C-alpha positions as a Markdown table, in Angstrom:
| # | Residue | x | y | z |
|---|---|---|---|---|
| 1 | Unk | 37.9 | -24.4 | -0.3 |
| 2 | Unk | 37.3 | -21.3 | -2.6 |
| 3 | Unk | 40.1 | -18.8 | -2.8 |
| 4 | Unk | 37.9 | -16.0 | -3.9 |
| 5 | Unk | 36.0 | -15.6 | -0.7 |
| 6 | Unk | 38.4 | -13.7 | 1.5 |
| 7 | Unk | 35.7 | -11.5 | 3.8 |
| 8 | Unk | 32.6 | -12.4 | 4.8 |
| 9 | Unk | 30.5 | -10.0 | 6.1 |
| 10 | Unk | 27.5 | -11.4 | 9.0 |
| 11 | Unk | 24.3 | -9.2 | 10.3 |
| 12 | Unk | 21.1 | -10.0 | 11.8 |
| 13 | Unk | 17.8 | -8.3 | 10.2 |
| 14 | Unk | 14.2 | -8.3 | 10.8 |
| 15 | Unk | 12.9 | -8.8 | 14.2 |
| 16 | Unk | 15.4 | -10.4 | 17.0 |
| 17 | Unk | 15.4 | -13.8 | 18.2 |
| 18 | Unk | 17.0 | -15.8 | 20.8 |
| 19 | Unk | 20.0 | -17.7 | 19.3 |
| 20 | Unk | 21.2 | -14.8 | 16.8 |
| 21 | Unk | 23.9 | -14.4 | 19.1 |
| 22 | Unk | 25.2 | -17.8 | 19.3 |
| 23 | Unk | 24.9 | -17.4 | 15.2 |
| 24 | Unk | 27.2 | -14.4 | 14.7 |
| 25 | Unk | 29.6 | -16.1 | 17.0 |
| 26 | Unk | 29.7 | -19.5 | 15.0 |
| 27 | Unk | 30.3 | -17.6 | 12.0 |
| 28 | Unk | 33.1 | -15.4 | 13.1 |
| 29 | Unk | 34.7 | -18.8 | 14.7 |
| 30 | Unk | 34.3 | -20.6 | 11.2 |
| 31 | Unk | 35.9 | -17.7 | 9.4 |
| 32 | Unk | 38.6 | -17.5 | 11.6 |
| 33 | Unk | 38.9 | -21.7 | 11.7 |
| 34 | Unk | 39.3 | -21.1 | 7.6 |
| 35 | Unk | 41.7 | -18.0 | 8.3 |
| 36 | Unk | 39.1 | -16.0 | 6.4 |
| 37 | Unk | 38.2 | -12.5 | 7.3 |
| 38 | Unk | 34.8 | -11.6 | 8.7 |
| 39 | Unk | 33.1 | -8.2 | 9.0 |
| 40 | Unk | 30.1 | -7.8 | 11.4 |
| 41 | Unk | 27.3 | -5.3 | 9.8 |
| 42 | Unk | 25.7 | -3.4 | 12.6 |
| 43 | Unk | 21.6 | -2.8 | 12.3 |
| 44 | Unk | 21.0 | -5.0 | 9.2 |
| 45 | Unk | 20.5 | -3.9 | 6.0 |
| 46 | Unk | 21.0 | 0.1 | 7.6 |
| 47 | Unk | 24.3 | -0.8 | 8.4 |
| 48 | Unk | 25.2 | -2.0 | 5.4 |
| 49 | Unk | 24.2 | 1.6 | 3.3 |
| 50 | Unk | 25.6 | 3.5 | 6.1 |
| 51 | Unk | 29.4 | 1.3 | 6.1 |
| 52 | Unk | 28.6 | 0.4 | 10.0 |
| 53 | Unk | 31.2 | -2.3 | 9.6 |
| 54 | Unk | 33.5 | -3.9 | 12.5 |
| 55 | Unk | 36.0 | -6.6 | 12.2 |
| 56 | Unk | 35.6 | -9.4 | 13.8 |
| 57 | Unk | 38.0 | -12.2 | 15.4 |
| 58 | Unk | 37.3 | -15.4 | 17.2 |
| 59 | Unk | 37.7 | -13.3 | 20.5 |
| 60 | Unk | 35.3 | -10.7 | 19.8 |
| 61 | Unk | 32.3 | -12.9 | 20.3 |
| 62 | Unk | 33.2 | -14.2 | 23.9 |
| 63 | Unk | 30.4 | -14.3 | 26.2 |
| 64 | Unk | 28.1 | -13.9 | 23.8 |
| 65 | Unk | 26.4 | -17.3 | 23.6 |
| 66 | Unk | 24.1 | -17.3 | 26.3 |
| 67 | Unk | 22.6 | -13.9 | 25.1 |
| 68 | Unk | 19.4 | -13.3 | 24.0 |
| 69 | Unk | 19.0 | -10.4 | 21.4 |
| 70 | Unk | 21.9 | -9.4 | 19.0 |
| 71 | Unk | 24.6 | -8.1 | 19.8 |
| 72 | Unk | 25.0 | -6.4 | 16.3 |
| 73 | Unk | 21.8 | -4.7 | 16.5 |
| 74 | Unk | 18.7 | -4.8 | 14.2 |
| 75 | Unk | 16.6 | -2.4 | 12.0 |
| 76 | Unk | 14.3 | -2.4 | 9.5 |
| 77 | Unk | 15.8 | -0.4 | 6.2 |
| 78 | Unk | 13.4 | 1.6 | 3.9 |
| 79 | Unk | 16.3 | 2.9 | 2.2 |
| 80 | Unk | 17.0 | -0.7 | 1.6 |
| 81 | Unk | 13.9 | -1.4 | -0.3 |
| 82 | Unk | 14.7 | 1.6 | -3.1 |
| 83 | Unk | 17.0 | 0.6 | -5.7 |
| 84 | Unk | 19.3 | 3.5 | -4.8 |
| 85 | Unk | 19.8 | 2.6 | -1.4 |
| 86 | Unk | 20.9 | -1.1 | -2.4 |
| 87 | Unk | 23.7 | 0.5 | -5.0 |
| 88 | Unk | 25.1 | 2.4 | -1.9 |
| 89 | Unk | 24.9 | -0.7 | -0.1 |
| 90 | Unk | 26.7 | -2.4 | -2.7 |
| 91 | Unk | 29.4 | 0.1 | -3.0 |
| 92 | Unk | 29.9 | 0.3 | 0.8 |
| 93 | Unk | 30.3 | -3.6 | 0.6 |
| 94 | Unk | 32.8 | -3.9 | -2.2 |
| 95 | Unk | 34.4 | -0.7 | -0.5 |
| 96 | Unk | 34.9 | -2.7 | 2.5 |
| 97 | Unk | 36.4 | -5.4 | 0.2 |
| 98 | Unk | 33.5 | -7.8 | 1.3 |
| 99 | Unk | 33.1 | -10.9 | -0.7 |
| 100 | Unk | 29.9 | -12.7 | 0.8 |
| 101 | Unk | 27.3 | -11.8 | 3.1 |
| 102 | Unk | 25.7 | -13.9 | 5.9 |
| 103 | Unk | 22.2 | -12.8 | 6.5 |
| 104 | Unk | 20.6 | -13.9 | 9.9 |
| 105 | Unk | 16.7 | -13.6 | 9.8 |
| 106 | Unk | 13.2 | -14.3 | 8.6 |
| 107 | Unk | 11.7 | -14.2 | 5.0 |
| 108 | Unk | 11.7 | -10.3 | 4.8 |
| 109 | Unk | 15.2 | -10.7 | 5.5 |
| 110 | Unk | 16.0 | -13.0 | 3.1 |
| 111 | Unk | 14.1 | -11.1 | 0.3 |
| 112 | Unk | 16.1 | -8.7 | 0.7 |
| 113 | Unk | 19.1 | -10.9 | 0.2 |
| 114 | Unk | 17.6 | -12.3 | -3.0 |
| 115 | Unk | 17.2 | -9.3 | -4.7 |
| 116 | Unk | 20.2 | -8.0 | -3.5 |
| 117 | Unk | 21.7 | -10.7 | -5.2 |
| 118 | Unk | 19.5 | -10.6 | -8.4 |
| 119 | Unk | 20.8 | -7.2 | -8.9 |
| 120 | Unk | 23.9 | -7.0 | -8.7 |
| 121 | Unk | 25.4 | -11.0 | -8.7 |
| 122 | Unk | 26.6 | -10.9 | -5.1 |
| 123 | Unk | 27.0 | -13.8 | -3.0 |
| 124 | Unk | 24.7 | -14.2 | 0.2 |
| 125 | Unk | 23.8 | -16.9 | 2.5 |
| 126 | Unk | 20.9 | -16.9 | 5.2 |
| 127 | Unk | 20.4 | -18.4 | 8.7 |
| 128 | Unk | 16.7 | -18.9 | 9.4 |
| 129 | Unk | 16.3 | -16.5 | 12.6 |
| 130 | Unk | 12.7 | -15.9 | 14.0 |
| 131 | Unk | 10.8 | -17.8 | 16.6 |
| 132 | Unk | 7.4 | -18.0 | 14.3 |
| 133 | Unk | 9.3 | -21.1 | 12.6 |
| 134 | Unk | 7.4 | -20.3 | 9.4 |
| 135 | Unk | 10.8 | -20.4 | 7.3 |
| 136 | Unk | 9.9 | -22.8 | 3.9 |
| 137 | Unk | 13.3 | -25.8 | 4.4 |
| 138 | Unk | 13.8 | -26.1 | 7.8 |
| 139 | Unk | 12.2 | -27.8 | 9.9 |
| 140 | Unk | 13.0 | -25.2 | 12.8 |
| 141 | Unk | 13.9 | -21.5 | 13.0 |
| 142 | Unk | 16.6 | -19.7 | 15.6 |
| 143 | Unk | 14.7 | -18.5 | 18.5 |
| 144 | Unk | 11.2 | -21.4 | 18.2 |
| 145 | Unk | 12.8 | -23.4 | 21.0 |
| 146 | Unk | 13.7 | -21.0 | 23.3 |
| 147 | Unk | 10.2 | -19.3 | 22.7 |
| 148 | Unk | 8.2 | -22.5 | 23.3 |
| 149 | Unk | 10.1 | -22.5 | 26.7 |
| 150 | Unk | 9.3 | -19.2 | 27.7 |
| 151 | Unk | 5.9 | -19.7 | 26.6 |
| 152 | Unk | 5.2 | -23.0 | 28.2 |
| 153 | Unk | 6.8 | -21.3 | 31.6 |
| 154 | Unk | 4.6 | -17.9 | 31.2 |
| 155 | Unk | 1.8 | -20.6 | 31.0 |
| 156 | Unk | 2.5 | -22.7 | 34.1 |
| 157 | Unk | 2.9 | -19.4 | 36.4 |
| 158 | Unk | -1.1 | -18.5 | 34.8 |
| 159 | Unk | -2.5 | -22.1 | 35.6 |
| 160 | Unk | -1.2 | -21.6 | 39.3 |
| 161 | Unk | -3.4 | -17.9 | 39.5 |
| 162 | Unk | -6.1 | -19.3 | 37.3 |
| 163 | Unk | -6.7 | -22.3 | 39.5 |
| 164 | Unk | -6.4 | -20.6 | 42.9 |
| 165 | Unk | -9.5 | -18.4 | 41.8 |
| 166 | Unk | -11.4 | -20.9 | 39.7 |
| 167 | Unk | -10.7 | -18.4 | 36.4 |
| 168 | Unk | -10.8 | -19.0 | 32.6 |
| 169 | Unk | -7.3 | -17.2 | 31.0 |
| 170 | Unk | -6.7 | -16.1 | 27.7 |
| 171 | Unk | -3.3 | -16.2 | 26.9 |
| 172 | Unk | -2.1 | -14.9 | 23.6 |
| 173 | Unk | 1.2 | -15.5 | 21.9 |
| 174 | Unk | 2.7 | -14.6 | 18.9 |
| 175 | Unk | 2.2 | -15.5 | 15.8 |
| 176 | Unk | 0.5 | -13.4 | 13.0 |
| 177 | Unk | 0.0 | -15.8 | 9.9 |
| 178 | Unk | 1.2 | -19.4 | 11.8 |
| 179 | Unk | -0.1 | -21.0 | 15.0 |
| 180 | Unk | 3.4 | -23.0 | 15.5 |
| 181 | Unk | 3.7 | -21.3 | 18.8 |
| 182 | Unk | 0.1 | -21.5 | 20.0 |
| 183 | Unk | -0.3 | -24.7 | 19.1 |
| 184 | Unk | 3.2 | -26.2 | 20.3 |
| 185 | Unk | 2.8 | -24.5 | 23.6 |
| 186 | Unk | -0.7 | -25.2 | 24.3 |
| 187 | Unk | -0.2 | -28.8 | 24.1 |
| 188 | Unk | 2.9 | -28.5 | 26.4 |
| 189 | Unk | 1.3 | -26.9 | 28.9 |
| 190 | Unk | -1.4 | -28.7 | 28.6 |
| 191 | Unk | -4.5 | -25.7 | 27.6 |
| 192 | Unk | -8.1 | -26.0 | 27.4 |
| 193 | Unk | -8.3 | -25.1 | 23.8 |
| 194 | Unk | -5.8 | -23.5 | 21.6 |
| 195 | Unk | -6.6 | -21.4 | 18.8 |
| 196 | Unk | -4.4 | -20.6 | 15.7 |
| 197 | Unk | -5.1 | -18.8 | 12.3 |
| 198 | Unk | -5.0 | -22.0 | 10.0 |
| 199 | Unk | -8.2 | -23.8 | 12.3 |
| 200 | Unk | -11.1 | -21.4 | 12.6 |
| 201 | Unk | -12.4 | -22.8 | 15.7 |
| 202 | Unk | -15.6 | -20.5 | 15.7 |
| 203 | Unk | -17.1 | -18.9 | 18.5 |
| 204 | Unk | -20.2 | -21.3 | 19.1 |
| 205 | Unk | -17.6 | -24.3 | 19.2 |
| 206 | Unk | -15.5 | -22.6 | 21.9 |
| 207 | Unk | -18.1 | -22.1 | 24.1 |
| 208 | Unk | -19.5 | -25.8 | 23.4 |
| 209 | Unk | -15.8 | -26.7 | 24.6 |
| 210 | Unk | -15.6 | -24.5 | 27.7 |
| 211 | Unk | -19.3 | -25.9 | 28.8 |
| 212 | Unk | -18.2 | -29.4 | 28.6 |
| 213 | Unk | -15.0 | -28.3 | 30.5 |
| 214 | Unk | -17.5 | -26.8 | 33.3 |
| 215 | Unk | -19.6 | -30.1 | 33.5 |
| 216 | Unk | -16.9 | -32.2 | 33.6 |
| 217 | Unk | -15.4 | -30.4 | 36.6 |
| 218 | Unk | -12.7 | -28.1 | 35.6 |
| 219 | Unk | -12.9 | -24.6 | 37.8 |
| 220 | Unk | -10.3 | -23.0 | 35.9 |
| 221 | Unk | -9.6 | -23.1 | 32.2 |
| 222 | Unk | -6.5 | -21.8 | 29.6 |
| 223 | Unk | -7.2 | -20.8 | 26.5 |
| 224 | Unk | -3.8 | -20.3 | 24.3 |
| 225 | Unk | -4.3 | -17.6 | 21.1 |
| 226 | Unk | -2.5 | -17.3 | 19.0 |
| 227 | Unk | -2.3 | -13.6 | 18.0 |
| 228 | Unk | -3.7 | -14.4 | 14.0 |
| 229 | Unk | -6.6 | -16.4 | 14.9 |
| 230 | Unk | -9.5 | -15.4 | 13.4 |
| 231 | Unk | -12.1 | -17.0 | 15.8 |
| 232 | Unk | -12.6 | -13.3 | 17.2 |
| 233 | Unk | -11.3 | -9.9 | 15.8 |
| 234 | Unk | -9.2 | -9.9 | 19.0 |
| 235 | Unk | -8.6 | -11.8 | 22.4 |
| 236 | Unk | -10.4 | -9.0 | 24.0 |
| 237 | Unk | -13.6 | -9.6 | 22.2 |
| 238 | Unk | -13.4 | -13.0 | 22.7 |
| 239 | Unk | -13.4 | -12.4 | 26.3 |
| 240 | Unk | -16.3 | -10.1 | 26.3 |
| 241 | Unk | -17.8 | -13.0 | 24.2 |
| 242 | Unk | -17.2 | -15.6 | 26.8 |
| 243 | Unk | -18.3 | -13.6 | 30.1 |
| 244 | Unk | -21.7 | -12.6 | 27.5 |
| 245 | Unk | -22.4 | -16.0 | 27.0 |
| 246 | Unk | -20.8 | -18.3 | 30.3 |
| 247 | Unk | -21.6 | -15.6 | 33.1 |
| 248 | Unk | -20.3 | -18.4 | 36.0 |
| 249 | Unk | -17.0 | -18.1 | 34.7 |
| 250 | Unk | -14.4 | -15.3 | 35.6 |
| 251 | Unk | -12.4 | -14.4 | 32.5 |
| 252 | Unk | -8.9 | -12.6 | 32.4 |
| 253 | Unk | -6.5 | -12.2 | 29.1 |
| 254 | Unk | -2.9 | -12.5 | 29.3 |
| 255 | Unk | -0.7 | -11.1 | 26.8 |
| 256 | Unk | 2.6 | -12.8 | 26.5 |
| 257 | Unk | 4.1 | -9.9 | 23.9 |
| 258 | Unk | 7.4 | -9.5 | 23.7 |
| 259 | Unk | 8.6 | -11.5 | 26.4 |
| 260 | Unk | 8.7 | -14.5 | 23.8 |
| 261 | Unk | 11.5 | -13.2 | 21.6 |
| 262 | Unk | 13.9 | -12.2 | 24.9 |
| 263 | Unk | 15.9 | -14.4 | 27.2 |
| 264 | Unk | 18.6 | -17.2 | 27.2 |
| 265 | Unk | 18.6 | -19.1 | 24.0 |
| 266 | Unk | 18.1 | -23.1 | 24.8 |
| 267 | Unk | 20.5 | -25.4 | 24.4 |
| 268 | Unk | 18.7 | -26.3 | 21.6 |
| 269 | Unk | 19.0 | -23.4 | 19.7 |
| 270 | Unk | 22.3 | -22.4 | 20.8 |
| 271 | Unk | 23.5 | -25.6 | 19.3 |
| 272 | Unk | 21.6 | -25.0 | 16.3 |
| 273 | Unk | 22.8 | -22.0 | 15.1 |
| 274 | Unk | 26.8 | -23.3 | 15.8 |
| 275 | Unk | 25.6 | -26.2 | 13.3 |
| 276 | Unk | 24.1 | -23.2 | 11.1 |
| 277 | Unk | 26.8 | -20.8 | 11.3 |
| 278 | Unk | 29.6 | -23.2 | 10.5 |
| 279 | Unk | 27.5 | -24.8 | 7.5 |
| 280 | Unk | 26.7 | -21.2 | 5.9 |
| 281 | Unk | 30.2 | -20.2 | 6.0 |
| 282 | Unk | 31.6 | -23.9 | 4.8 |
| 283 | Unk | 29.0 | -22.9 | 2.1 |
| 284 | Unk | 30.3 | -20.5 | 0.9 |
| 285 | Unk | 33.9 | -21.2 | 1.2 |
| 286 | Unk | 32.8 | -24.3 | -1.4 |
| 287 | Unk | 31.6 | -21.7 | -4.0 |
| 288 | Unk | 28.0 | -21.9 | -2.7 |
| 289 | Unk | 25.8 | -19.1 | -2.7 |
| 290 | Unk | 21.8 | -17.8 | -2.8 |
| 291 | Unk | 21.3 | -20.4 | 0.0 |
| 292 | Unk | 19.3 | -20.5 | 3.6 |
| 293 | Unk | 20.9 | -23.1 | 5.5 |
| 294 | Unk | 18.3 | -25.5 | 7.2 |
| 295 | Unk | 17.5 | -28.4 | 9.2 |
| 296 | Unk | 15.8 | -31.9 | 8.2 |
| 297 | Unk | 16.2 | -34.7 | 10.3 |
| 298 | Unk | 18.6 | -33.8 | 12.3 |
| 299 | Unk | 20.7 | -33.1 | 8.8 |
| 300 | Unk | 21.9 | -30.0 | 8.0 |
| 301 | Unk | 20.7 | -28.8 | 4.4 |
| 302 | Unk | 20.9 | -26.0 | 1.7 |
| 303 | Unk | 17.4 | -24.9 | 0.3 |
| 304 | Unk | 17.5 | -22.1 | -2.4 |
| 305 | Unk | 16.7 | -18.9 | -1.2 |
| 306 | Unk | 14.3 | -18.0 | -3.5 |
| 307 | Unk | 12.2 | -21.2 | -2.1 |
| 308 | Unk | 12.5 | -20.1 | 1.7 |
| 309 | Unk | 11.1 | -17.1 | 0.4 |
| 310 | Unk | 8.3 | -18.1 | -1.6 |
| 311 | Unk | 7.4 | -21.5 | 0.2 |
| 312 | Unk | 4.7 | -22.0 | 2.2 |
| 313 | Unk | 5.0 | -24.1 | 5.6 |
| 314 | Unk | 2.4 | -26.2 | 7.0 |
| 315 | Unk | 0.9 | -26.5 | 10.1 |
| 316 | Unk | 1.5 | -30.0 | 11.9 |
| 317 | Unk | -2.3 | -31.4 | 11.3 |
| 318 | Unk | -1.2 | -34.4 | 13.5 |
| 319 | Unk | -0.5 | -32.4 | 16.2 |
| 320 | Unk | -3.9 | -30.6 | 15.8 |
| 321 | Unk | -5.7 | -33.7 | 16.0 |
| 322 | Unk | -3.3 | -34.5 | 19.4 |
| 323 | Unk | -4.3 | -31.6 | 20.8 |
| 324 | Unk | -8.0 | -32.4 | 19.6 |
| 325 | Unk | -7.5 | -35.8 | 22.0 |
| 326 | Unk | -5.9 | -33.7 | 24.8 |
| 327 | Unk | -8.6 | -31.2 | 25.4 |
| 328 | Unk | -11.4 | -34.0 | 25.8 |
């Protein structure tokens, strides 16, 4: 191991996910396996400017792994984002007598660890922490599991309403620029049509679909959106949209919101970020830095993390054409 990492300091940025918790405890554990120090960072990259610093030992992250949330807060920093306000982070840091920084969160997050980095050569490591599970290198993100669950469940507890009244539902869930979530979920919970930001469904094609759903029997009818899709500016005027042109149905919209980022993480993803947190420290104690760790095939791996930033994730087209099957 590398003598000249001695503190390690660990914070969760960017939008919360479940799982972060389970993180910041693995990494404290791992420091304290490798009798290394670790600092937690309260409210991200805030913290860091402001010296909101805490040590940590393995017994200061009891409890915490069931938790949803973080228990180190988050915030987003536009002091971080001038120059000045990273040199006062960087002076709080080597004030503290920090060494390394583990950064748990999404690609804003980890930009901000790059440049960071860039500027003034200092070592940082990121866990992949947002339930989008549009992170370039892993094949899944802190938080996607647990989310999918909560979805799916959301879901079920809307067919039971939607059927007892012979209604059509439109449920919307997150995701902004990727349809992981919609898409995932819908085909667990077995929706009517699911529509995500990278297939433009189109409005005439929907209602094609929802017609055939009406002759072939179906009283009641879920419609997962993902809240990117471009098939209407919003889920609202979609509805207005459907009741304009399919009068015999009854159309409500559900939106999901934050509901999807609280809760218990899985087991899942509480396993997943031990794996994570033990790898990014291990990392670093091997004189290995500018990384996201991720997972490929059940492997855990090290992708640069100027490519987590700057790489593009695709959407499962195989699963698309499942879902394609499933909705017949």
């Amino acid at each position: 191991m590398n003598n000249k990492i001695n503190k390690i300091g660990v914070m969760t940025s960017g939008g919360d996910s479940p799982g972060m918790n389970a993180a910041i405890r693995s990494v404290v554990r791992t420091c304290a396996f490798h009798k290394t120090e670790c600092v937690g960072i309260y409210r991200g990259y805030q913290g860091l400017i402001e010296g909101d610093f805490k040590e940590m030992d393995a017994r200061s992250v009891n409890n915490i792994i069931n938790k949803g949330g973080t228990i180190l807060k988050s915030a987003r920093s536009k002091d971080f984002r001038t120059k000045e306000g990273r040199e006062t982070a960087f002076a709080k840091a080597k004030q503290k007598g920090l060494d390394a920084i583990v950064v748990i969160g999404g690609d804003g997050s980890f930009t901000g660890a790059m440049i960071f980095s860039e500027e003034f050569g200092f070592p940082m490591m990121g866990i992949p922490g947002t339930i989008d599970n549009d992170i370039y290198g892993t094949s899944y993100t802190l938080g996607y599991d647990t989310a999918l669950n909560t979805v799916v469940e959301a879901i079920d507890k809307i067919r039971d309403t939607a059927s007892s009244h012979d209604r059509l539902f439109f449920v919307e869930v997150m995701g902004r620029d990727v349809g992981n979530i919609a898409l995932n979920a819908g085909v667990g919970a077995g929706a009517e049509e699911i529509l995500i930001p990278e297939e433009n469904l189109g409005k005439e094609r929907l209602i094609e679909s929802l017609k055939r759903s009406r002759l072939s029997g179906k009283s009641s009818s879920i419609v997962v959106v993902a809240e990117g899709d471009k098939t209407g500016d919003n889920v609202f005027e979609l509805k207005d949209y459907v009741e304009a042109n399919l009068p015999e149905y009854d159309v409500r919209v559900s939106v999901l919101g934050h509901m999807q980022r609280g809760g218990s993480p899985s087991c899942f993803d509480r396993v997943l970020a031990s794996r994570m947190g033990v790898k990014a420290v291990e990392s670093l104690l091997e004189g290995k830095t500018n990384y996201m760790v991720g997972i490929r095939d059940t492997q855990m791996v090290l992708c640069p993390i100027d490519q987590a930033v700057k790489g593009k994730t695709d959407i499962d087209k195989e699963l698309i054409r499942v879902s394609d099957i499933m909705t017949t």
